[in-house]
Amino acid sequence: MKDKTSINRKSNTGAIERETKVHDREGDIMAIATRDVISIPPSKSIKDTAKVMMEHEFRRLPITDPGSGKLLGIVTVMDILDFFGGGKKFNIIEKKYKDNFLAAINEPVKEIMTRNVLTVSKKASIGETIEVMLANQLGAIPIVDADEKLAGIVTERDIALSLAGVVGKDTVQDFMSPKVFNTTPGTPVGDACKIMVRNGLRRIPIVGGEADISNAAKKLLGILTSTDVIRFFNAKELFDNLNSNLATDVLETKVSEIMAKEPITVAPTCGIGELCEIFAENNIGGVPVIKDDDVIGIITERDILNAVKRY
């Protein structure tokens, strides 16, 4: 049974009340935002936070005060990857718990959350919100009311999918990133976390499989996303099969064991509108761009945000 007391849902008041209060008039960002927001208290364990993320297929969770509903922070999949070996938050496992993985994952999420969270008012426009998100490289931004209580959240995907129709004849090659960070199937999960955290990546193509080294870096074998990593650390089988409590043992798992082996890809000539449909249908936020069986780029929701910003 789920611990219903440790997951908070905050929603706005009804439309009738809003219509009677001119000073509470909402900006158009609320038309595409999620209002019924799942949040968690700062005392929730890192392990249980990862479980909530997987249950709801979220990449981030706001942290709120259980009594007042005020926003205290936010935790993202990148924070958890950082904790699992990608960055400085790994110190909690390595130093505080002497590499004891099972003990460290029961730390409260407040130890790894981002505290000074950028927010927008529920009176904000979509254009203003896009500017803030792109300027600060945010995948999502919480929306607060006049009392600093959580009123909603909007993600890159919400904006990208709602505005995809305005980009006209733009194609993937117009906005993809030609610089692709990748790794090989034999890379340990811990090292993959480092690549992702240090470069701010939520996904990395897995390449190889060619005798010719010059071609091996281009042949796509799979893709590893931050969600794949969280799912791995959250899997019951992981804890059942642990030979020790050491984080170093867990982090030595090869990415080939947890990567998606048949990733969705697109051609550089794919239209942005079609790409958004692919994202929506498959609940994904980025794909490798393939030409002649080679990885020539990657395109994400943030790239689409840059596309719609022009209009």
PDB file of C-alpha atoms in Angstrom:
ATOM      1  CA  MET A   1       0.000   0.000   0.000  1.00  0.00           C
ATOM      2  CA  LYS A   2       1.287   3.441  -0.872  1.00  0.00           C
ATOM      3  CA  ASP A   3       2.150   5.852   1.909  1.00  0.00           C
ATOM      4  CA  LYS A   4      -0.504   8.421   1.076  1.00  0.00           C
ATOM      5  CA  THR A   5       0.605  10.758   3.851  1.00  0.00           C
ATOM      6  CA  SER A   6       4.004  11.281   2.277  1.00  0.00           C
ATOM      7  CA  ILE A   7       2.827  12.354  -1.170  1.00  0.00           C
ATOM      8  CA  ASN A   8       1.142  15.721  -1.409  1.00  0.00           C
ATOM      9  CA  ARG A   9      -1.152  16.898  -4.166  1.00  0.00           C
ATOM     10  CA  LYS A  10      -1.724  20.631  -4.467  1.00  0.00           C
ATOM     11  CA  SER A  11      -4.310  21.989  -6.872  1.00  0.00           C
ATOM     12  CA  ASN A  12      -5.709  25.449  -7.484  1.00  0.00           C
ATOM     13  CA  THR A  13      -9.111  26.710  -6.454  1.00  0.00           C
ATOM     14  CA  GLY A  14     -12.033  26.484  -8.856  1.00  0.00           C
ATOM     15  CA  ALA A  15     -12.659  28.615 -11.923  1.00  0.00           C
ATOM     16  CA  ILE A  16     -15.597  30.455 -10.366  1.00  0.00           C
ATOM     17  CA  GLU A  17     -13.468  31.858  -7.574  1.00  0.00           C
ATOM     18  CA  ARG A  18     -10.757  32.923  -9.998  1.00  0.00           C
ATOM     19  CA  GLU A  19     -13.243  34.768 -12.166  1.00  0.00           C
ATOM     20  CA  THR A  20     -14.381  36.850  -9.214  1.00  0.00           C
ATOM     21  CA  LYS A  21     -10.856  37.942  -8.310  1.00  0.00           C
ATOM     22  CA  VAL A  22      -9.280  40.085 -11.001  1.00  0.00           C
ATOM     23  CA  HIS A  23      -6.003  40.296  -9.093  1.00  0.00           C
ATOM     24  CA  ASP A  24      -5.745  36.479  -9.210  1.00  0.00           C
ATOM     25  CA  ARG A  25      -6.077  36.295 -12.978  1.00  0.00           C
ATOM     26  CA  GLU A  26      -3.796  33.617 -14.349  1.00  0.00           C
ATOM     27  CA  GLY A  27      -1.248  33.889 -17.114  1.00  0.00           C
ATOM     28  CA  ASP A  28      -1.493  31.632 -20.140  1.00  0.00           C
ATOM     29  CA  ILE A  29       1.209  29.346 -18.727  1.00  0.00           C
ATOM     30  CA  MET A  30      -1.496  27.775 -16.550  1.00  0.00           C
ATOM     31  CA  ALA A  31      -3.313  26.603 -19.674  1.00  0.00           C
ATOM     32  CA  ILE A  32      -0.595  24.030 -20.326  1.00  0.00           C
ATOM     33  CA  ALA A  33       0.783  23.461 -16.818  1.00  0.00           C
ATOM     34  CA  THR A  34       0.028  20.476 -14.608  1.00  0.00           C
ATOM     35  CA  ARG A  35      -2.086  21.783 -11.725  1.00  0.00           C
ATOM     36  CA  ASP A  36      -2.549  18.647  -9.665  1.00  0.00           C
ATOM     37  CA  VAL A  37       1.097  18.354  -8.674  1.00  0.00           C
ATOM     38  CA  ILE A  38       2.567  15.393  -6.838  1.00  0.00           C
ATOM     39  CA  SER A  39       5.117  16.553  -4.307  1.00  0.00           C
ATOM     40  CA  ILE A  40       6.964  14.878  -1.452  1.00  0.00           C
ATOM     41  CA  PRO A  41       8.148  15.988   2.002  1.00  0.00           C
ATOM     42  CA  PRO A  42      11.860  16.625   2.662  1.00  0.00           C
ATOM     43  CA  SER A  43      11.972  13.642   5.029  1.00  0.00           C
ATOM     44  CA  LYS A  44      11.205  11.069   2.348  1.00  0.00           C
ATOM     45  CA  SER A  45      14.119   8.703   1.707  1.00  0.00           C
ATOM     46  CA  ILE A  46      16.120   8.825  -1.512  1.00  0.00           C
ATOM     47  CA  LYS A  47      15.125   5.230  -2.202  1.00  0.00           C
ATOM     48  CA  ASP A  48      11.400   5.981  -1.837  1.00  0.00           C
ATOM     49  CA  THR A  49      11.776   9.162  -3.884  1.00  0.00           C
ATOM     50  CA  ALA A  50      13.176   7.109  -6.756  1.00  0.00           C
ATOM     51  CA  LYS A  51      10.237   4.739  -6.356  1.00  0.00           C
ATOM     52  CA  VAL A  52       7.723   7.588  -6.672  1.00  0.00           C
ATOM     53  CA  MET A  53       9.515   8.833  -9.777  1.00  0.00           C
ATOM     54  CA  MET A  54       9.286   5.404 -11.399  1.00  0.00           C
ATOM     55  CA  GLU A  55       5.643   4.854 -10.406  1.00  0.00           C
ATOM     56  CA  HIS A  56       4.577   8.118 -12.031  1.00  0.00           C
ATOM     57  CA  GLU A  57       7.252   8.275 -14.771  1.00  0.00           C
ATOM     58  CA  PHE A  58       8.481  11.647 -13.492  1.00  0.00           C
ATOM     59  CA  ARG A  59      11.941  13.141 -14.005  1.00  0.00           C
ATOM     60  CA  ARG A  60      11.556  15.550 -11.101  1.00  0.00           C
ATOM     61  CA  LEU A  61       9.547  16.023  -7.899  1.00  0.00           C
ATOM     62  CA  PRO A  62       8.899  19.261  -5.986  1.00  0.00           C
ATOM     63  CA  ILE A  63       9.653  19.130  -2.257  1.00  0.00           C
ATOM     64  CA  THR A  64       7.032  20.888  -0.133  1.00  0.00           C
ATOM     65  CA  ASP A  65       6.391  21.585   3.511  1.00  0.00           C
ATOM     66  CA  PRO A  66       3.653  19.117   4.588  1.00  0.00           C
ATOM     67  CA  GLY A  67       1.919  21.737   6.712  1.00  0.00           C
ATOM     68  CA  SER A  68       2.005  24.944   4.671  1.00  0.00           C
ATOM     69  CA  GLY A  69       2.324  23.521   1.155  1.00  0.00           C
ATOM     70  CA  LYS A  70       5.151  25.968   0.472  1.00  0.00           C
ATOM     71  CA  LEU A  71       7.854  24.948  -1.969  1.00  0.00           C
ATOM     72  CA  LEU A  72      11.124  23.997  -0.250  1.00  0.00           C
ATOM     73  CA  GLY A  73      13.085  22.538  -3.136  1.00  0.00           C
ATOM     74  CA  ILE A  74      13.078  20.151  -6.064  1.00  0.00           C
ATOM     75  CA  VAL A  75      14.773  16.832  -6.768  1.00  0.00           C
ATOM     76  CA  THR A  76      15.474  15.605 -10.290  1.00  0.00           C
ATOM     77  CA  VAL A  77      16.758  12.399 -11.824  1.00  0.00           C
ATOM     78  CA  MET A  78      20.063  14.214 -12.317  1.00  0.00           C
ATOM     79  CA  ASP A  79      20.324  14.778  -8.544  1.00  0.00           C
ATOM     80  CA  ILE A  80      19.841  11.056  -8.020  1.00  0.00           C
ATOM     81  CA  LEU A  81      22.400  10.203 -10.713  1.00  0.00           C
ATOM     82  CA  ASP A  82      24.793  12.611  -8.989  1.00  0.00           C
ATOM     83  CA  PHE A  83      24.145  10.779  -5.698  1.00  0.00           C
ATOM     84  CA  PHE A  84      24.645   7.357  -7.311  1.00  0.00           C
ATOM     85  CA  GLY A  85      28.137   8.195  -8.476  1.00  0.00           C
ATOM     86  CA  GLY A  86      27.989  10.974 -11.010  1.00  0.00           C
ATOM     87  CA  GLY A  87      29.123  13.908  -8.903  1.00  0.00           C
ATOM     88  CA  LYS A  88      29.686  15.502  -5.504  1.00  0.00           C
ATOM     89  CA  LYS A  89      26.535  14.065  -3.931  1.00  0.00           C
ATOM     90  CA  PHE A  90      28.171  10.637  -4.141  1.00  0.00           C
ATOM     91  CA  ASN A  91      30.136  11.784  -1.076  1.00  0.00           C
ATOM     92  CA  ILE A  92      27.103  10.812   0.994  1.00  0.00           C
ATOM     93  CA  ILE A  93      27.633   7.181   0.015  1.00  0.00           C
ATOM     94  CA  GLU A  94      31.402   7.229  -0.224  1.00  0.00           C
ATOM     95  CA  LYS A  95      32.354   9.197   2.883  1.00  0.00           C
ATOM     96  CA  LYS A  96      29.394   9.427   5.249  1.00  0.00           C
ATOM     97  CA  TYR A  97      28.392   5.777   4.800  1.00  0.00           C
ATOM     98  CA  LYS A  98      31.804   4.316   3.883  1.00  0.00           C
ATOM     99  CA  ASP A  99      30.482   2.974   0.549  1.00  0.00           C
ATOM    100  CA  ASN A 100      27.463   1.280   2.180  1.00  0.00           C
ATOM    101  CA  PHE A 101      24.916   1.602  -0.621  1.00  0.00           C
ATOM    102  CA  LEU A 102      21.951   0.142   1.267  1.00  0.00           C
ATOM    103  CA  ALA A 103      22.398   2.522   4.197  1.00  0.00           C
ATOM    104  CA  ALA A 104      22.926   5.623   2.073  1.00  0.00           C
ATOM    105  CA  ILE A 105      19.768   5.242  -0.008  1.00  0.00           C
ATOM    106  CA  ASN A 106      17.707   5.702   3.156  1.00  0.00           C
ATOM    107  CA  GLU A 107      19.039   9.229   3.620  1.00  0.00           C
ATOM    108  CA  PRO A 108      16.269  11.882   3.463  1.00  0.00           C
ATOM    109  CA  VAL A 109      15.871  13.477   0.055  1.00  0.00           C
ATOM    110  CA  LYS A 110      16.526  16.922   1.547  1.00  0.00           C
ATOM    111  CA  GLU A 111      20.227  15.955   1.519  1.00  0.00           C
ATOM    112  CA  ILE A 112      20.351  15.969  -2.293  1.00  0.00           C
ATOM    113  CA  MET A 113      17.525  18.307  -3.323  1.00  0.00           C
ATOM    114  CA  THR A 114      18.066  21.705  -4.925  1.00  0.00           C
ATOM    115  CA  ARG A 115      16.981  24.304  -2.379  1.00  0.00           C
ATOM    116  CA  ASN A 116      17.017  27.665  -4.141  1.00  0.00           C
ATOM    117  CA  VAL A 117      14.499  26.804  -6.802  1.00  0.00           C
ATOM    118  CA  LEU A 118      13.704  29.136  -9.667  1.00  0.00           C
ATOM    119  CA  THR A 119       9.951  29.543 -10.047  1.00  0.00           C
ATOM    120  CA  VAL A 120       7.458  31.540 -12.064  1.00  0.00           C
ATOM    121  CA  SER A 121       4.222  33.107 -10.913  1.00  0.00           C
ATOM    122  CA  LYS A 122       0.939  31.590 -12.009  1.00  0.00           C
ATOM    123  CA  LYS A 123       0.369  34.965 -13.714  1.00  0.00           C
ATOM    124  CA  ALA A 124       3.334  34.348 -16.056  1.00  0.00           C
ATOM    125  CA  SER A 125       3.015  34.035 -19.811  1.00  0.00           C
ATOM    126  CA  ILE A 126       4.268  31.097 -21.857  1.00  0.00           C
ATOM    127  CA  GLY A 127       6.854  33.357 -23.489  1.00  0.00           C
ATOM    128  CA  GLU A 128       8.228  34.537 -20.147  1.00  0.00           C
ATOM    129  CA  THR A 129       8.421  30.971 -18.901  1.00  0.00           C
ATOM    130  CA  ILE A 130      10.308  29.802 -21.989  1.00  0.00           C
ATOM    131  CA  GLU A 131      12.842  32.602 -21.493  1.00  0.00           C
ATOM    132  CA  VAL A 132      13.477  31.600 -17.867  1.00  0.00           C
ATOM    133  CA  MET A 133      13.765  27.902 -18.673  1.00  0.00           C
ATOM    134  CA  LEU A 134      16.145  28.353 -21.586  1.00  0.00           C
ATOM    135  CA  ALA A 135      18.288  30.956 -19.813  1.00  0.00           C
ATOM    136  CA  ASN A 136      18.768  28.591 -16.861  1.00  0.00           C
ATOM    137  CA  GLN A 137      18.708  25.279 -18.765  1.00  0.00           C
ATOM    138  CA  LEU A 138      15.746  23.992 -16.803  1.00  0.00           C
ATOM    139  CA  GLY A 139      13.780  20.929 -17.843  1.00  0.00           C
ATOM    140  CA  ALA A 140      10.828  22.083 -15.756  1.00  0.00           C
ATOM    141  CA  ILE A 141       9.850  24.967 -13.534  1.00  0.00           C
ATOM    142  CA  PRO A 142       7.458  25.052 -10.569  1.00  0.00           C
ATOM    143  CA  ILE A 143       4.665  27.616 -10.580  1.00  0.00           C
ATOM    144  CA  VAL A 144       3.758  29.347  -7.330  1.00  0.00           C
ATOM    145  CA  ASP A 145       0.941  31.572  -6.135  1.00  0.00           C
ATOM    146  CA  ALA A 146       1.214  34.852  -4.218  1.00  0.00           C
ATOM    147  CA  ASP A 147       1.824  32.928  -0.976  1.00  0.00           C
ATOM    148  CA  GLU A 148       4.707  30.921  -2.491  1.00  0.00           C
ATOM    149  CA  LYS A 149       2.602  27.777  -2.420  1.00  0.00           C
ATOM    150  CA  LEU A 150       2.953  25.267  -5.225  1.00  0.00           C
ATOM    151  CA  ALA A 151       0.268  25.987  -7.831  1.00  0.00           C
ATOM    152  CA  GLY A 152       1.544  23.883 -10.723  1.00  0.00           C
ATOM    153  CA  ILE A 153       4.527  22.746 -12.731  1.00  0.00           C
ATOM    154  CA  VAL A 154       5.372  23.042 -16.410  1.00  0.00           C
ATOM    155  CA  THR A 155       7.965  21.017 -18.305  1.00  0.00           C
ATOM    156  CA  GLU A 156       9.865  21.385 -21.559  1.00  0.00           C
ATOM    157  CA  ARG A 157       7.627  18.661 -22.951  1.00  0.00           C
ATOM    158  CA  ASP A 158       4.419  20.519 -21.988  1.00  0.00           C
ATOM    159  CA  ILE A 159       5.547  23.603 -23.884  1.00  0.00           C
ATOM    160  CA  ALA A 160       7.148  21.803 -26.813  1.00  0.00           C
ATOM    161  CA  LEU A 161       4.112  19.624 -27.507  1.00  0.00           C
ATOM    162  CA  SER A 162       1.610  22.443 -27.082  1.00  0.00           C
ATOM    163  CA  LEU A 163       3.444  24.743 -29.514  1.00  0.00           C
ATOM    164  CA  ALA A 164       4.804  22.202 -32.015  1.00  0.00           C
ATOM    165  CA  GLY A 165       2.329  23.332 -34.636  1.00  0.00           C
ATOM    166  CA  VAL A 166       3.921  26.789 -34.946  1.00  0.00           C
ATOM    167  CA  VAL A 167       7.290  25.606 -36.227  1.00  0.00           C
ATOM    168  CA  GLY A 168       6.080  25.172 -39.800  1.00  0.00           C
ATOM    169  CA  LYS A 169       8.510  23.367 -42.074  1.00  0.00           C
ATOM    170  CA  ASP A 170      11.428  23.256 -39.645  1.00  0.00           C
ATOM    171  CA  THR A 171      13.227  19.908 -39.535  1.00  0.00           C
ATOM    172  CA  VAL A 172      15.347  18.021 -37.023  1.00  0.00           C
ATOM    173  CA  GLN A 173      18.606  18.998 -38.740  1.00  0.00           C
ATOM    174  CA  ASP A 174      17.778  22.672 -38.150  1.00  0.00           C
ATOM    175  CA  PHE A 175      17.857  22.292 -34.357  1.00  0.00           C
ATOM    176  CA  MET A 176      19.651  19.068 -33.425  1.00  0.00           C
ATOM    177  CA  SER A 177      22.956  19.096 -31.592  1.00  0.00           C
ATOM    178  CA  PRO A 178      25.702  17.650 -33.813  1.00  0.00           C
ATOM    179  CA  LYS A 179      27.970  17.189 -30.780  1.00  0.00           C
ATOM    180  CA  VAL A 180      27.034  13.818 -29.298  1.00  0.00           C
ATOM    181  CA  PHE A 181      28.436  12.434 -26.058  1.00  0.00           C
ATOM    182  CA  ASN A 182      28.376   8.651 -26.216  1.00  0.00           C
ATOM    183  CA  THR A 183      29.869   5.607 -24.562  1.00  0.00           C
ATOM    184  CA  THR A 184      30.326   1.897 -25.188  1.00  0.00           C
ATOM    185  CA  PRO A 185      28.312  -1.074 -23.888  1.00  0.00           C
ATOM    186  CA  GLY A 186      31.114  -2.150 -21.551  1.00  0.00           C
ATOM    187  CA  THR A 187      31.089   1.139 -19.627  1.00  0.00           C
ATOM    188  CA  PRO A 188      30.244   0.703 -15.914  1.00  0.00           C
ATOM    189  CA  VAL A 189      27.022   2.401 -14.769  1.00  0.00           C
ATOM    190  CA  GLY A 190      29.010   4.581 -12.365  1.00  0.00           C
ATOM    191  CA  ASP A 191      31.137   5.979 -15.190  1.00  0.00           C
ATOM    192  CA  ALA A 192      28.040   6.567 -17.329  1.00  0.00           C
ATOM    193  CA  CYS A 193      26.534   8.565 -14.448  1.00  0.00           C
ATOM    194  CA  LYS A 194      29.662  10.733 -14.379  1.00  0.00           C
ATOM    195  CA  ILE A 195      29.399  11.443 -18.121  1.00  0.00           C
ATOM    196  CA  MET A 196      25.732  12.379 -17.783  1.00  0.00           C
ATOM    197  CA  VAL A 197      26.050  14.555 -14.673  1.00  0.00           C
ATOM    198  CA  ARG A 198      29.197  16.403 -15.752  1.00  0.00           C
ATOM    199  CA  ASN A 199      27.726  17.262 -19.142  1.00  0.00           C
ATOM    200  CA  GLY A 200      24.113  17.814 -18.070  1.00  0.00           C
ATOM    201  CA  LEU A 201      22.837  14.911 -20.195  1.00  0.00           C
ATOM    202  CA  ARG A 202      19.656  12.962 -19.591  1.00  0.00           C
ATOM    203  CA  ARG A 203      20.537  10.400 -22.272  1.00  0.00           C
ATOM    204  CA  ILE A 204      23.631   9.072 -24.034  1.00  0.00           C
ATOM    205  CA  PRO A 205      23.813   6.836 -27.117  1.00  0.00           C
ATOM    206  CA  ILE A 206      25.662   3.544 -26.689  1.00  0.00           C
ATOM    207  CA  VAL A 207      27.887   2.872 -29.680  1.00  0.00           C
ATOM    208  CA  GLY A 208      30.375   0.264 -30.900  1.00  0.00           C
ATOM    209  CA  GLY A 209      30.243  -3.128 -32.528  1.00  0.00           C
ATOM    210  CA  GLU A 210      32.642  -2.388 -35.375  1.00  0.00           C
ATOM    211  CA  ALA A 211      36.119  -3.847 -35.858  1.00  0.00           C
ATOM    212  CA  ASP A 212      37.175  -0.551 -37.425  1.00  0.00           C
ATOM    213  CA  ILE A 213      37.625   1.803 -34.458  1.00  0.00           C
ATOM    214  CA  SER A 214      36.865   4.843 -36.623  1.00  0.00           C
ATOM    215  CA  ASN A 215      33.400   3.431 -37.360  1.00  0.00           C
ATOM    216  CA  ALA A 216      32.701   2.010 -33.913  1.00  0.00           C
ATOM    217  CA  ALA A 217      32.003   5.448 -32.474  1.00  0.00           C
ATOM    218  CA  LYS A 218      29.139   5.921 -34.924  1.00  0.00           C
ATOM    219  CA  LYS A 219      27.234   2.615 -34.943  1.00  0.00           C
ATOM    220  CA  LEU A 220      24.267   2.808 -32.560  1.00  0.00           C
ATOM    221  CA  LEU A 221      23.737  -0.194 -30.287  1.00  0.00           C
ATOM    222  CA  GLY A 222      21.362   1.328 -27.768  1.00  0.00           C
ATOM    223  CA  ILE A 223      20.640   4.334 -25.588  1.00  0.00           C
ATOM    224  CA  LEU A 224      20.952   4.915 -21.861  1.00  0.00           C
ATOM    225  CA  THR A 225      18.676   7.475 -20.200  1.00  0.00           C
ATOM    226  CA  SER A 226      18.627   8.860 -16.696  1.00  0.00           C
ATOM    227  CA  THR A 227      15.320   7.041 -16.230  1.00  0.00           C
ATOM    228  CA  ASP A 228      16.969   3.726 -17.135  1.00  0.00           C
ATOM    229  CA  VAL A 229      19.555   4.311 -14.414  1.00  0.00           C
ATOM    230  CA  ILE A 230      16.942   5.214 -11.792  1.00  0.00           C
ATOM    231  CA  ARG A 231      14.881   2.174 -12.777  1.00  0.00           C
ATOM    232  CA  PHE A 232      17.963  -0.013 -12.322  1.00  0.00           C
ATOM    233  CA  PHE A 233      18.686   1.351  -8.846  1.00  0.00           C
ATOM    234  CA  ASN A 234      15.010   1.004  -7.948  1.00  0.00           C
ATOM    235  CA  ALA A 235      14.625  -2.599  -9.153  1.00  0.00           C
ATOM    236  CA  LYS A 236      13.818  -5.252  -6.557  1.00  0.00           C
ATOM    237  CA  GLU A 237      16.121  -7.643  -8.413  1.00  0.00           C
ATOM    238  CA  LEU A 238      19.089  -5.385  -7.742  1.00  0.00           C
ATOM    239  CA  PHE A 239      18.676  -5.673  -3.982  1.00  0.00           C
ATOM    240  CA  ASP A 240      17.908  -9.392  -4.158  1.00  0.00           C
ATOM    241  CA  ASN A 241      21.114 -10.103  -6.088  1.00  0.00           C
ATOM    242  CA  LEU A 242      23.555  -7.878  -4.226  1.00  0.00           C
ATOM    243  CA  ASN A 243      26.635  -9.796  -3.077  1.00  0.00           C
ATOM    244  CA  SER A 244      27.564  -6.973  -0.726  1.00  0.00           C
ATOM    245  CA  ASN A 245      26.327  -3.602   0.464  1.00  0.00           C
ATOM    246  CA  LEU A 246      29.094  -1.769  -1.385  1.00  0.00           C
ATOM    247  CA  ALA A 247      28.114   0.933  -3.844  1.00  0.00           C
ATOM    248  CA  THR A 248      31.240   0.218  -5.873  1.00  0.00           C
ATOM    249  CA  ASP A 249      29.934  -3.273  -6.657  1.00  0.00           C
ATOM    250  CA  VAL A 250      26.585  -1.899  -7.842  1.00  0.00           C
ATOM    251  CA  LEU A 251      28.226   0.793  -9.958  1.00  0.00           C
ATOM    252  CA  GLU A 252      30.378  -1.767 -11.810  1.00  0.00           C
ATOM    253  CA  THR A 253      27.278  -3.085 -13.640  1.00  0.00           C
ATOM    254  CA  LYS A 254      27.768  -2.648 -17.395  1.00  0.00           C
ATOM    255  CA  VAL A 255      25.447  -0.259 -19.232  1.00  0.00           C
ATOM    256  CA  SER A 256      24.698  -3.030 -21.737  1.00  0.00           C
ATOM    257  CA  GLU A 257      22.623  -4.690 -19.000  1.00  0.00           C
ATOM    258  CA  ILE A 258      20.249  -1.751 -18.525  1.00  0.00           C
ATOM    259  CA  MET A 259      20.284   0.242 -21.787  1.00  0.00           C
ATOM    260  CA  ALA A 260      17.408   0.267 -24.281  1.00  0.00           C
ATOM    261  CA  LYS A 261      18.656  -2.008 -27.057  1.00  0.00           C
ATOM    262  CA  GLU A 262      16.252  -0.865 -29.784  1.00  0.00           C
ATOM    263  CA  PRO A 263      16.120   2.913 -29.367  1.00  0.00           C
ATOM    264  CA  ILE A 264      13.795   5.115 -31.360  1.00  0.00           C
ATOM    265  CA  THR A 265      15.714   7.224 -33.876  1.00  0.00           C
ATOM    266  CA  VAL A 266      14.868   9.866 -36.473  1.00  0.00           C
ATOM    267  CA  ALA A 267      16.327  11.060 -39.747  1.00  0.00           C
ATOM    268  CA  PRO A 268      17.693  14.616 -40.027  1.00  0.00           C
ATOM    269  CA  THR A 269      14.886  15.458 -42.475  1.00  0.00           C
ATOM    270  CA  CYS A 270      12.137  14.554 -39.973  1.00  0.00           C
ATOM    271  CA  GLY A 271       9.807  17.509 -39.337  1.00  0.00           C
ATOM    272  CA  ILE A 272       9.645  19.043 -35.859  1.00  0.00           C
ATOM    273  CA  GLY A 273       5.890  18.445 -35.750  1.00  0.00           C
ATOM    274  CA  GLU A 274       6.372  14.766 -36.529  1.00  0.00           C
ATOM    275  CA  LEU A 275       9.141  14.579 -33.938  1.00  0.00           C
ATOM    276  CA  CYS A 276       6.793  15.945 -31.276  1.00  0.00           C
ATOM    277  CA  GLU A 277       4.275  13.245 -32.146  1.00  0.00           C
ATOM    278  CA  ILE A 278       7.002  10.628 -31.677  1.00  0.00           C
ATOM    279  CA  PHE A 279       7.893  12.122 -28.291  1.00  0.00           C
ATOM    280  CA  ALA A 280       4.256  12.146 -27.176  1.00  0.00           C
ATOM    281  CA  GLU A 281       3.419   8.638 -28.395  1.00  0.00           C
ATOM    282  CA  ASN A 282       6.490   7.068 -26.794  1.00  0.00           C
ATOM    283  CA  ASN A 283       6.760   9.270 -23.694  1.00  0.00           C
ATOM    284  CA  ILE A 284      10.371  10.188 -24.461  1.00  0.00           C
ATOM    285  CA  GLY A 285      12.266  13.459 -24.463  1.00  0.00           C
ATOM    286  CA  GLY A 286      15.083  12.939 -26.918  1.00  0.00           C
ATOM    287  CA  VAL A 287      16.311  10.716 -29.751  1.00  0.00           C
ATOM    288  CA  PRO A 288      19.515  10.084 -31.703  1.00  0.00           C
ATOM    289  CA  VAL A 289      19.567  11.397 -35.267  1.00  0.00           C
ATOM    290  CA  ILE A 290      20.708   8.770 -37.763  1.00  0.00           C
ATOM    291  CA  LYS A 291      21.972   9.066 -41.337  1.00  0.00           C
ATOM    292  CA  ASP A 292      23.376   6.092 -43.262  1.00  0.00           C
ATOM    293  CA  ASP A 293      23.358   4.068 -40.009  1.00  0.00           C
ATOM    294  CA  ASP A 294      25.634   6.602 -38.285  1.00  0.00           C
ATOM    295  CA  VAL A 295      24.772   8.785 -35.281  1.00  0.00           C
ATOM    296  CA  ILE A 296      25.138  12.356 -36.567  1.00  0.00           C
ATOM    297  CA  GLY A 297      23.336  14.215 -33.783  1.00  0.00           C
ATOM    298  CA  ILE A 298      20.797  14.162 -30.996  1.00  0.00           C
ATOM    299  CA  ILE A 299      17.631  16.214 -30.541  1.00  0.00           C
ATOM    300  CA  THR A 300      15.717  16.811 -27.315  1.00  0.00           C
ATOM    301  CA  GLU A 301      12.747  18.700 -25.945  1.00  0.00           C
ATOM    302  CA  ARG A 302      15.045  21.606 -25.144  1.00  0.00           C
ATOM    303  CA  ASP A 303      15.992  21.899 -28.806  1.00  0.00           C
ATOM    304  CA  ILE A 304      12.287  22.060 -29.666  1.00  0.00           C
ATOM    305  CA  LEU A 305      11.898  24.800 -27.064  1.00  0.00           C
ATOM    306  CA  ASN A 306      14.562  26.776 -28.906  1.00  0.00           C
ATOM    307  CA  ALA A 307      12.639  26.185 -32.128  1.00  0.00           C
ATOM    308  CA  VAL A 308       9.328  27.491 -30.814  1.00  0.00           C
ATOM    309  CA  LYS A 309      11.025  30.458 -29.130  1.00  0.00           C
ATOM    310  CA  ARG A 310      11.581  32.014 -32.553  1.00  0.00           C
ATOM    311  CA  TYR A 311       7.860  32.326 -33.258  1.00  0.00           C
TER     312      TYR A 311
END
